[in-house]
Amino acid sequence: MDRQISAGKTRITVITDRLLRVETENFTELPSQTVLHRDFAEAGADFALKDELCTVQTARIKAVIDCRRGRIKELTLSDGRRVTDVTKGNLKGTARTLDRCNGKTKLEDGIMSRSGAALMDDSRSLLLDGDRLLRRIGGKDKYLFAYGDDYRGALKDFFALTGQVPLVPRYCLGNWWSRYKAYTQEEYRALMQRFLDKQIPISVATIDMDWHWVDVIGRFGPEARPEINNGSFRERFDIKHNPGWTGYSWNRELFPDHRELLSWLHERNMKVTLNVHPAQGVRFFEDCYENACRALDLDPAERKPIPFDLTDERFRRVYFEQVHRPLEKEGVDFWWIDWQQGTKAGEERLDPLWLLNHFHTRDMEEKGEKRPLILSRYGGLGSHRYPLGFSGDTVMSWKSLEYQPYFTANAANAGYTWWSHDIGGHMLGVQDEQLYLRWLQFGVFSPINRLHSTSCEYMGKEPWKQSPAVEAAASEFLRLRQRLIPYLYACNYFTSREGVPLCEPMYYEWKDQAAYRVPNQYRFGPALIAAPVTKPLDKLTLLAPVKVWLPEGRWTDIFNGRIYEGSRTLTMYRDMSSIPILARAGAILPLYADGRENSLDPAQPHELWIYRGDGTFDWYEDDGESKAYRDGQWSLTHMKVREEGSTLRFTMETERGAADYPLPRRKLILRFRDVERAAAFVNGEAAVLKTVLTGNGQRECSLELWSWGETLTVELRDVKGRENLPLEEEAVRLITKYQMSNTRKNAGPLKKALGQFDRPGILPKSLDGPIEELRALKRP
């Protein structure tokens, strides 16, 4: 079997037995902006040429390719499906930005398709020859992904082709505070202190563009105005109307001692990122201007602006060493790259966004021990190498919220796994505290939870600016996000090492056609399914609906304890206190025991949430920030739960990457979330199992012990599993809260809810759906 064949102007390369490269003219082996590696483990095919058609037969697929045009005429997949148009049925990927979106936007194609085959076109990306960027002259360069519905297989090979997703730092998985507002130093510190006083943890403190001088004309005179070039209309508009958009010097009127502020934030376990719009270059009033001029052999006395051009190698070196490095040494941990001024720059007319993402990430990789991290917009396929994504300035509306769960999970089809949204919405729209809380609940169960808004005085996303009830709920969800960090960080490992996203569409794991019909529902790591609520409450039931498809098996809502049997679609109804987050049977989740502290200390007490059934979870840990994990400084705790009759057995065994990796001694609280009663044994010895009453009136069991990585076996015998509350009790709760005449309530709606009779008009129609959900619950 051969790996490659050339026929006329076409070259066909077998990369895997389901991934082909088809080039026409100007063949190359150089990496591109998108594709880095093409030398996979040896794969081959039988090639047969007849006239201008080439038949490629691998171990898994058969493709017929028109060598004159470089076009796939026909494809037979491993499951026998025949595809004649590989451009149809694409499940789409993601988009550059959601700036100013009020709802949906157009998505680029991804590498997955309902037809089973998708085409990735890499013809327009530049080639990388070291630091040189080479433009292609003519020709096509396309990749055929023929993986059927093995979407994870396609994604795994896509990452092998284009580069793996980096392991992001632990701190970025907590809560972010961000707002476009001209804070003073004392205002910002007082705000962060208020979060701490209210025991709401913030792990990333973002300071938007007003950290630097903005009113540059008023302060430095007309010569501070940037030059207007021949760029796009958007570029020219921004330069004319936002002359202070770009800046690299702290506004000392707002921040008289910024070093002290940065130190204060770091002492309280907050990392700092600053917003930077680099399009207008470096001007004479910047603190770094004189050094930058000398490094470029320019005369600073001439006060000429230094144009922004990352295609220029000398400017690129100065941009990092003279402009950014001094600020980083003062305490800036990473950069929020806010590029929105056009898509072409330099001699090669290359996208400056991609250049910024690529070179900022590479600079952080090369300069020190910390892992690279940026916050920036999506720059096309391959951008997963530069996390995190900033989706832009959305309109504050229910339409925007309703679109974001789909937009987030669907980005996995382009390998883009770390979207960060303006949680709560950025601008315009209306004030709606329901919308605020539902958006925040989605943010907690999304890749990055970054609260943000525009400078309007009335649009801040602080929880205490809402009603007391919403403030309390929002605060608890922010604490829950902090608690989830151990689980999220392990999922971060799965993404980096195994190519499995934290958020992925339901059809990745489950092949039922119903999985395609719940676009706003997604797998949230291996243990959970998330179905965010994106509609307002019904004014009578005080509940909001969300359509949920449950795969086969037993599913337990982590908030209200309801247990559902799978293999069906139903509408779930939730009040403002929760959204459907469903744990599969055998789920295991590691969490911090307390979400009120702004700490990532691995030695703090942890909880393990364990659900009955058969399941496993690998709990990955390292120092969370450095590159030491590459040298074996990590641990992987293999956890397993097995249910056999009335016995539940849980085991833990820790693997270390290097013998000297220190394992913390810490308290572990094992919470068996759906066990009401049992006898407990730890490594064969009887142990005390506590039974506690949860907030919804149900019971669960917990066990406390100390661990430092030793092998552990916990056995629960004579287990009584949790069951759903009786239908009558659930119905009484529901009807009690219903906003209607008490006289009508006494007329028989409970009897109808229990199916005892069906008199017209007894049960209001708005209760039909919630009652139907209650009836669908499994009963003893």
PDB file of C-alpha atoms in Angstrom, residues 278-520:
ATOM      1  CA  PRO A 278      -2.771  47.544  19.353  1.00  0.00           C
ATOM      2  CA  ALA A 279      -3.946  48.848  15.953  1.00  0.00           C
ATOM      3  CA  GLN A 280      -2.764  52.469  16.387  1.00  0.00           C
ATOM      4  CA  GLY A 281       0.849  51.558  17.105  1.00  0.00           C
ATOM      5  CA  VAL A 282       3.169  53.247  19.604  1.00  0.00           C
ATOM      6  CA  ARG A 283       3.038  57.027  19.926  1.00  0.00           C
ATOM      7  CA  PHE A 284       5.350  59.603  21.475  1.00  0.00           C
ATOM      8  CA  PHE A 285       3.493  59.905  24.784  1.00  0.00           C
ATOM      9  CA  GLU A 286       3.937  56.237  25.733  1.00  0.00           C
ATOM     10  CA  ASP A 287       6.359  55.366  28.535  1.00  0.00           C
ATOM     11  CA  CYS A 288       7.996  52.793  26.265  1.00  0.00           C
ATOM     12  CA  TYR A 289       8.313  55.090  23.228  1.00  0.00           C
ATOM     13  CA  GLU A 290      11.936  56.158  23.641  1.00  0.00           C
ATOM     14  CA  ASN A 291      13.245  52.623  24.171  1.00  0.00           C
ATOM     15  CA  ALA A 292      11.126  51.316  21.308  1.00  0.00           C
ATOM     16  CA  CYS A 293      12.468  53.998  18.952  1.00  0.00           C
ATOM     17  CA  ARG A 294      16.072  53.250  19.819  1.00  0.00           C
ATOM     18  CA  ALA A 295      15.545  49.524  19.286  1.00  0.00           C
ATOM     19  CA  LEU A 296      14.207  50.344  15.809  1.00  0.00           C
ATOM     20  CA  ASP A 297      16.943  52.916  15.014  1.00  0.00           C
ATOM     21  CA  LEU A 298      14.402  55.753  15.058  1.00  0.00           C
ATOM     22  CA  ASP A 299      14.881  59.203  16.528  1.00  0.00           C
ATOM     23  CA  PRO A 300      12.450  59.686  19.451  1.00  0.00           C
ATOM     24  CA  ALA A 301      12.880  63.472  19.159  1.00  0.00           C
ATOM     25  CA  GLU A 302      10.900  63.361  15.911  1.00  0.00           C
ATOM     26  CA  ARG A 303       7.877  62.045  17.843  1.00  0.00           C
ATOM     27  CA  LYS A 304       6.669  60.052  14.860  1.00  0.00           C
ATOM     28  CA  PRO A 305       4.282  57.191  15.611  1.00  0.00           C
ATOM     29  CA  ILE A 306       5.624  53.648  15.276  1.00  0.00           C
ATOM     30  CA  PRO A 307       3.121  51.837  13.036  1.00  0.00           C
ATOM     31  CA  PHE A 308       1.686  48.534  14.182  1.00  0.00           C
ATOM     32  CA  ASP A 309       2.905  45.764  11.849  1.00  0.00           C
ATOM     33  CA  LEU A 310       3.458  42.280  13.250  1.00  0.00           C
ATOM     34  CA  THR A 311       4.590  41.076   9.824  1.00  0.00           C
ATOM     35  CA  ASP A 312       7.761  43.120  10.431  1.00  0.00           C
ATOM     36  CA  GLU A 313      10.131  40.963  12.475  1.00  0.00           C
ATOM     37  CA  ARG A 314      11.955  43.941  14.036  1.00  0.00           C
ATOM     38  CA  PHE A 315       8.723  45.587  15.136  1.00  0.00           C
ATOM     39  CA  ARG A 316       7.501  42.268  16.484  1.00  0.00           C
ATOM     40  CA  ARG A 317      10.576  41.950  18.699  1.00  0.00           C
ATOM     41  CA  VAL A 318      10.150  45.515  19.977  1.00  0.00           C
ATOM     42  CA  TYR A 319       6.416  44.995  20.506  1.00  0.00           C
ATOM     43  CA  PHE A 320       7.089  42.219  22.994  1.00  0.00           C
ATOM     44  CA  GLU A 321      10.423  43.213  24.539  1.00  0.00           C
ATOM     45  CA  GLN A 322       9.982  46.984  24.884  1.00  0.00           C
ATOM     46  CA  VAL A 323       6.221  47.516  24.933  1.00  0.00           C
ATOM     47  CA  HIS A 324       4.750  44.527  26.775  1.00  0.00           C
ATOM     48  CA  ARG A 325       7.567  43.076  28.835  1.00  0.00           C
ATOM     49  CA  PRO A 326       7.913  46.042  31.248  1.00  0.00           C
ATOM     50  CA  LEU A 327       4.194  45.868  32.029  1.00  0.00           C
ATOM     51  CA  GLU A 328       4.364  42.132  32.595  1.00  0.00           C
ATOM     52  CA  LYS A 329       7.268  42.540  35.001  1.00  0.00           C
ATOM     53  CA  GLU A 330       5.097  44.911  37.020  1.00  0.00           C
ATOM     54  CA  GLY A 331       2.415  42.252  37.438  1.00  0.00           C
ATOM     55  CA  VAL A 332       0.279  41.872  34.309  1.00  0.00           C
ATOM     56  CA  ASP A 333      -0.292  38.111  34.091  1.00  0.00           C
ATOM     57  CA  PHE A 334      -1.682  37.907  30.547  1.00  0.00           C
ATOM     58  CA  TRP A 335      -3.289  40.076  27.864  1.00  0.00           C
ATOM     59  CA  TRP A 336      -6.797  40.596  26.594  1.00  0.00           C
ATOM     60  CA  ILE A 337      -6.159  41.236  22.896  1.00  0.00           C
ATOM     61  CA  ASP A 338      -9.082  43.280  21.655  1.00  0.00           C
ATOM     62  CA  TRP A 339      -8.488  43.345  17.898  1.00  0.00           C
ATOM     63  CA  GLN A 340     -11.451  44.488  15.807  1.00  0.00           C
ATOM     64  CA  GLN A 341      -9.868  46.899  13.298  1.00  0.00           C
ATOM     65  CA  GLY A 342      -9.990  44.906  10.064  1.00  0.00           C
ATOM     66  CA  THR A 343      -8.725  41.570   8.776  1.00  0.00           C
ATOM     67  CA  LYS A 344      -5.759  42.457   6.524  1.00  0.00           C
ATOM     68  CA  ALA A 345      -2.353  43.924   7.290  1.00  0.00           C
ATOM     69  CA  GLY A 346       1.228  44.018   6.040  1.00  0.00           C
ATOM     70  CA  GLU A 347       2.690  43.091   2.716  1.00  0.00           C
ATOM     71  CA  GLU A 348       1.024  39.671   2.776  1.00  0.00           C
ATOM     72  CA  ARG A 349      -2.386  41.162   3.683  1.00  0.00           C
ATOM     73  CA  LEU A 350      -2.471  38.766   6.606  1.00  0.00           C
ATOM     74  CA  ASP A 351      -5.121  38.780   9.337  1.00  0.00           C
ATOM     75  CA  PRO A 352      -3.621  40.774  12.261  1.00  0.00           C
ATOM     76  CA  LEU A 353      -5.863  38.868  14.700  1.00  0.00           C
ATOM     77  CA  TRP A 354      -4.203  35.573  13.805  1.00  0.00           C
ATOM     78  CA  LEU A 355      -0.763  37.200  14.015  1.00  0.00           C
ATOM     79  CA  LEU A 356      -1.503  38.584  17.474  1.00  0.00           C
ATOM     80  CA  ASN A 357      -2.869  35.299  18.764  1.00  0.00           C
ATOM     81  CA  HIS A 358       0.019  33.314  17.318  1.00  0.00           C
ATOM     82  CA  PHE A 359       2.912  35.523  18.393  1.00  0.00           C
ATOM     83  CA  HIS A 360       1.525  36.438  21.824  1.00  0.00           C
ATOM     84  CA  THR A 361       1.109  32.739  22.604  1.00  0.00           C
ATOM     85  CA  ARG A 362       4.559  31.907  21.283  1.00  0.00           C
ATOM     86  CA  ASP A 363       6.137  34.778  23.220  1.00  0.00           C
ATOM     87  CA  MET A 364       4.617  33.519  26.479  1.00  0.00           C
ATOM     88  CA  GLU A 365       5.735  29.988  25.659  1.00  0.00           C
ATOM     89  CA  GLU A 366       9.325  31.058  25.058  1.00  0.00           C
ATOM     90  CA  LYS A 367       9.885  33.680  27.731  1.00  0.00           C
ATOM     91  CA  GLY A 368       9.398  31.834  30.989  1.00  0.00           C
ATOM     92  CA  GLU A 369       8.033  29.031  33.112  1.00  0.00           C
ATOM     93  CA  LYS A 370       4.340  29.948  32.979  1.00  0.00           C
ATOM     94  CA  ARG A 371       1.888  28.491  30.501  1.00  0.00           C
ATOM     95  CA  PRO A 372       0.721  30.715  27.657  1.00  0.00           C
ATOM     96  CA  LEU A 373      -2.686  32.332  28.003  1.00  0.00           C
ATOM     97  CA  ILE A 374      -4.433  35.087  26.068  1.00  0.00           C
ATOM     98  CA  LEU A 375      -8.008  36.309  25.736  1.00  0.00           C
ATOM     99  CA  SER A 376      -8.796  37.074  22.103  1.00  0.00           C
ATOM    100  CA  ARG A 377     -11.201  36.537  19.250  1.00  0.00           C
ATOM    101  CA  TYR A 378     -11.338  33.432  17.075  1.00  0.00           C
ATOM    102  CA  GLY A 379      -8.987  33.596  14.090  1.00  0.00           C
ATOM    103  CA  GLY A 380     -10.120  30.584  12.054  1.00  0.00           C
ATOM    104  CA  LEU A 381      -9.438  26.846  12.140  1.00  0.00           C
ATOM    105  CA  GLY A 382      -6.355  26.148  14.220  1.00  0.00           C
ATOM    106  CA  SER A 383      -7.193  28.907  16.723  1.00  0.00           C
ATOM    107  CA  HIS A 384      -7.673  26.301  19.452  1.00  0.00           C
ATOM    108  CA  ARG A 385      -3.893  26.563  19.925  1.00  0.00           C
ATOM    109  CA  TYR A 386      -4.387  30.082  21.324  1.00  0.00           C
ATOM    110  CA  PRO A 387      -6.917  29.941  24.177  1.00  0.00           C
ATOM    111  CA  LEU A 388      -8.969  31.637  25.452  1.00  0.00           C
ATOM    112  CA  GLY A 389     -11.693  32.882  23.131  1.00  0.00           C
ATOM    113  CA  PHE A 390     -13.402  36.256  23.626  1.00  0.00           C
ATOM    114  CA  SER A 391     -16.718  36.175  21.782  1.00  0.00           C
ATOM    115  CA  GLY A 392     -17.285  39.929  21.718  1.00  0.00           C
ATOM    116  CA  ASP A 393     -19.894  42.484  22.694  1.00  0.00           C
ATOM    117  CA  THR A 394     -23.347  40.917  22.566  1.00  0.00           C
ATOM    118  CA  VAL A 395     -26.709  42.619  23.040  1.00  0.00           C
ATOM    119  CA  MET A 396     -28.227  42.001  26.468  1.00  0.00           C
ATOM    120  CA  SER A 397     -31.309  40.029  25.417  1.00  0.00           C
ATOM    121  CA  TRP A 398     -32.998  36.655  25.745  1.00  0.00           C
ATOM    122  CA  LYS A 399     -32.180  36.041  22.068  1.00  0.00           C
ATOM    123  CA  SER A 400     -28.471  36.376  22.774  1.00  0.00           C
ATOM    124  CA  LEU A 401     -28.643  34.065  25.772  1.00  0.00           C
ATOM    125  CA  GLU A 402     -30.683  31.476  23.895  1.00  0.00           C
ATOM    126  CA  TYR A 403     -28.019  31.275  21.182  1.00  0.00           C
ATOM    127  CA  GLN A 404     -24.927  30.996  23.367  1.00  0.00           C
ATOM    128  CA  PRO A 405     -25.248  27.399  24.691  1.00  0.00           C
ATOM    129  CA  TYR A 406     -25.480  26.109  21.110  1.00  0.00           C
ATOM    130  CA  PHE A 407     -22.733  28.455  19.910  1.00  0.00           C
ATOM    131  CA  THR A 408     -20.433  27.294  22.719  1.00  0.00           C
ATOM    132  CA  ALA A 409     -20.845  23.542  22.368  1.00  0.00           C
ATOM    133  CA  ASN A 410     -20.998  23.615  18.567  1.00  0.00           C
ATOM    134  CA  ALA A 411     -17.557  25.263  18.424  1.00  0.00           C
ATOM    135  CA  ALA A 412     -16.145  21.822  19.238  1.00  0.00           C
ATOM    136  CA  ASN A 413     -16.885  20.993  15.587  1.00  0.00           C
ATOM    137  CA  ALA A 414     -14.051  23.402  14.751  1.00  0.00           C
ATOM    138  CA  GLY A 415     -11.878  22.190  17.625  1.00  0.00           C
ATOM    139  CA  TYR A 416     -12.477  25.462  19.505  1.00  0.00           C
ATOM    140  CA  THR A 417     -13.121  24.453  23.099  1.00  0.00           C
ATOM    141  CA  TRP A 418     -12.526  27.515  25.302  1.00  0.00           C
ATOM    142  CA  TRP A 419     -15.080  30.203  24.456  1.00  0.00           C
ATOM    143  CA  SER A 420     -15.519  33.036  26.953  1.00  0.00           C
ATOM    144  CA  HIS A 421     -18.666  35.161  26.703  1.00  0.00           C
ATOM    145  CA  ASP A 422     -19.742  38.481  28.170  1.00  0.00           C
ATOM    146  CA  ILE A 423     -21.866  36.776  30.804  1.00  0.00           C
ATOM    147  CA  GLY A 424     -24.973  38.859  31.376  1.00  0.00           C
ATOM    148  CA  GLY A 425     -24.678  40.560  27.988  1.00  0.00           C
ATOM    149  CA  HIS A 426     -22.596  43.585  27.049  1.00  0.00           C
ATOM    150  CA  MET A 427     -24.803  46.405  25.810  1.00  0.00           C
ATOM    151  CA  LEU A 428     -28.237  47.713  24.782  1.00  0.00           C
ATOM    152  CA  GLY A 429     -31.145  45.381  25.548  1.00  0.00           C
ATOM    153  CA  VAL A 430     -33.211  45.739  28.703  1.00  0.00           C
ATOM    154  CA  GLN A 431     -32.630  45.286  32.422  1.00  0.00           C
ATOM    155  CA  ASP A 432     -34.120  41.939  33.425  1.00  0.00           C
ATOM    156  CA  GLU A 433     -32.913  40.213  36.580  1.00  0.00           C
ATOM    157  CA  GLN A 434     -34.253  36.873  35.367  1.00  0.00           C
ATOM    158  CA  LEU A 435     -32.077  37.232  32.286  1.00  0.00           C
ATOM    159  CA  TYR A 436     -29.092  38.177  34.446  1.00  0.00           C
ATOM    160  CA  LEU A 437     -29.424  35.105  36.668  1.00  0.00           C
ATOM    161  CA  ARG A 438     -30.121  32.657  33.826  1.00  0.00           C
ATOM    162  CA  TRP A 439     -27.077  33.967  31.937  1.00  0.00           C
ATOM    163  CA  LEU A 440     -24.950  33.572  35.048  1.00  0.00           C
ATOM    164  CA  GLN A 441     -26.215  30.020  35.569  1.00  0.00           C
ATOM    165  CA  PHE A 442     -25.170  29.219  32.014  1.00  0.00           C
ATOM    166  CA  GLY A 443     -21.805  30.900  32.652  1.00  0.00           C
ATOM    167  CA  VAL A 444     -21.127  28.643  35.634  1.00  0.00           C
ATOM    168  CA  PHE A 445     -21.661  25.640  33.367  1.00  0.00           C
ATOM    169  CA  SER A 446     -19.669  26.990  30.409  1.00  0.00           C
ATOM    170  CA  PRO A 447     -15.916  26.905  29.701  1.00  0.00           C
ATOM    171  CA  ILE A 448     -15.093  30.369  31.119  1.00  0.00           C
ATOM    172  CA  ASN A 449     -17.310  32.401  33.472  1.00  0.00           C
ATOM    173  CA  ARG A 450     -16.476  36.054  32.748  1.00  0.00           C
ATOM    174  CA  LEU A 451     -18.930  38.704  33.946  1.00  0.00           C
ATOM    175  CA  HIS A 452     -18.750  41.772  31.701  1.00  0.00           C
ATOM    176  CA  SER A 453     -20.695  44.797  30.514  1.00  0.00           C
ATOM    177  CA  THR A 454     -20.299  48.147  28.845  1.00  0.00           C
ATOM    178  CA  SER A 455     -19.629  51.421  30.619  1.00  0.00           C
ATOM    179  CA  CYS A 456     -23.290  52.329  31.147  1.00  0.00           C
ATOM    180  CA  GLU A 457     -23.624  53.067  34.850  1.00  0.00           C
ATOM    181  CA  TYR A 458     -26.766  50.924  35.129  1.00  0.00           C
ATOM    182  CA  MET A 459     -25.461  47.711  33.513  1.00  0.00           C
ATOM    183  CA  GLY A 460     -22.915  46.442  36.041  1.00  0.00           C
ATOM    184  CA  LYS A 461     -23.082  42.701  36.724  1.00  0.00           C
ATOM    185  CA  GLU A 462     -22.380  42.842  40.472  1.00  0.00           C
ATOM    186  CA  PRO A 463     -24.828  40.456  42.228  1.00  0.00           C
ATOM    187  CA  TRP A 464     -25.718  43.080  44.846  1.00  0.00           C
ATOM    188  CA  LYS A 465     -27.144  45.342  42.134  1.00  0.00           C
ATOM    189  CA  GLN A 466     -30.027  42.893  41.723  1.00  0.00           C
ATOM    190  CA  SER A 467     -32.929  42.170  44.086  1.00  0.00           C
ATOM    191  CA  PRO A 468     -31.991  40.417  47.347  1.00  0.00           C
ATOM    192  CA  ALA A 469     -33.343  37.061  46.142  1.00  0.00           C
ATOM    193  CA  VAL A 470     -31.431  37.206  42.867  1.00  0.00           C
ATOM    194  CA  GLU A 471     -28.302  38.446  44.644  1.00  0.00           C
ATOM    195  CA  ALA A 472     -28.406  35.444  46.971  1.00  0.00           C
ATOM    196  CA  ALA A 473     -28.902  32.993  44.091  1.00  0.00           C
ATOM    197  CA  ALA A 474     -26.211  34.596  41.926  1.00  0.00           C
ATOM    198  CA  SER A 475     -23.731  34.587  44.806  1.00  0.00           C
ATOM    199  CA  GLU A 476     -24.321  30.882  45.424  1.00  0.00           C
ATOM    200  CA  PHE A 477     -23.789  30.071  41.762  1.00  0.00           C
ATOM    201  CA  LEU A 478     -20.515  32.034  41.731  1.00  0.00           C
ATOM    202  CA  ARG A 479     -19.406  30.038  44.788  1.00  0.00           C
ATOM    203  CA  LEU A 480     -20.420  26.848  43.011  1.00  0.00           C
ATOM    204  CA  ARG A 481     -18.230  27.799  40.055  1.00  0.00           C
ATOM    205  CA  GLN A 482     -15.290  28.129  42.441  1.00  0.00           C
ATOM    206  CA  ARG A 483     -16.075  24.717  43.907  1.00  0.00           C
ATOM    207  CA  LEU A 484     -16.208  23.126  40.451  1.00  0.00           C
ATOM    208  CA  ILE A 485     -12.594  24.045  39.616  1.00  0.00           C
ATOM    209  CA  PRO A 486     -11.102  20.591  40.450  1.00  0.00           C
ATOM    210  CA  TYR A 487     -13.604  18.935  38.095  1.00  0.00           C
ATOM    211  CA  LEU A 488     -13.085  21.581  35.410  1.00  0.00           C
ATOM    212  CA  TYR A 489      -9.311  21.322  35.669  1.00  0.00           C
ATOM    213  CA  ALA A 490      -9.430  17.563  35.177  1.00  0.00           C
ATOM    214  CA  CYS A 491     -11.625  18.138  32.097  1.00  0.00           C
ATOM    215  CA  ASN A 492      -9.010  20.646  30.939  1.00  0.00           C
ATOM    216  CA  TYR A 493      -6.537  17.730  31.032  1.00  0.00           C
ATOM    217  CA  PHE A 494      -8.916  15.528  29.003  1.00  0.00           C
ATOM    218  CA  THR A 495      -9.092  18.251  26.361  1.00  0.00           C
ATOM    219  CA  SER A 496      -5.346  18.781  26.154  1.00  0.00           C
ATOM    220  CA  ARG A 497      -4.241  15.144  26.270  1.00  0.00           C
ATOM    221  CA  GLU A 498      -7.170  13.286  24.729  1.00  0.00           C
ATOM    222  CA  GLY A 499      -8.886  15.918  22.567  1.00  0.00           C
ATOM    223  CA  VAL A 500     -12.209  15.676  24.442  1.00  0.00           C
ATOM    224  CA  PRO A 501     -13.864  19.105  24.948  1.00  0.00           C
ATOM    225  CA  LEU A 502     -15.415  20.204  28.226  1.00  0.00           C
ATOM    226  CA  CYS A 503     -18.562  21.198  26.298  1.00  0.00           C
ATOM    227  CA  GLU A 504     -19.511  19.055  23.337  1.00  0.00           C
ATOM    228  CA  PRO A 505     -22.757  18.457  21.423  1.00  0.00           C
ATOM    229  CA  MET A 506     -24.864  15.530  22.578  1.00  0.00           C
ATOM    230  CA  TYR A 507     -24.353  13.670  19.309  1.00  0.00           C
ATOM    231  CA  TYR A 508     -20.645  13.154  20.002  1.00  0.00           C
ATOM    232  CA  GLU A 509     -21.321  10.382  22.508  1.00  0.00           C
ATOM    233  CA  TRP A 510     -24.879   9.325  21.741  1.00  0.00           C
ATOM    234  CA  LYS A 511     -25.875   8.292  18.212  1.00  0.00           C
ATOM    235  CA  ASP A 512     -29.630   8.622  18.667  1.00  0.00           C
ATOM    236  CA  GLN A 513     -31.235  11.032  16.178  1.00  0.00           C
ATOM    237  CA  ALA A 514     -32.787  12.853  19.143  1.00  0.00           C
ATOM    238  CA  ALA A 515     -29.286  14.031  20.107  1.00  0.00           C
ATOM    239  CA  TYR A 516     -29.344  16.391  17.122  1.00  0.00           C
ATOM    240  CA  ARG A 517     -32.634  17.956  18.171  1.00  0.00           C
ATOM    241  CA  VAL A 518     -31.427  19.536  21.437  1.00  0.00           C
ATOM    242  CA  PRO A 519     -28.888  22.105  20.206  1.00  0.00           C
ATOM    243  CA  ASN A 520     -28.813  23.974  23.535  1.00  0.00           C
TER     244      ASN A 520
END
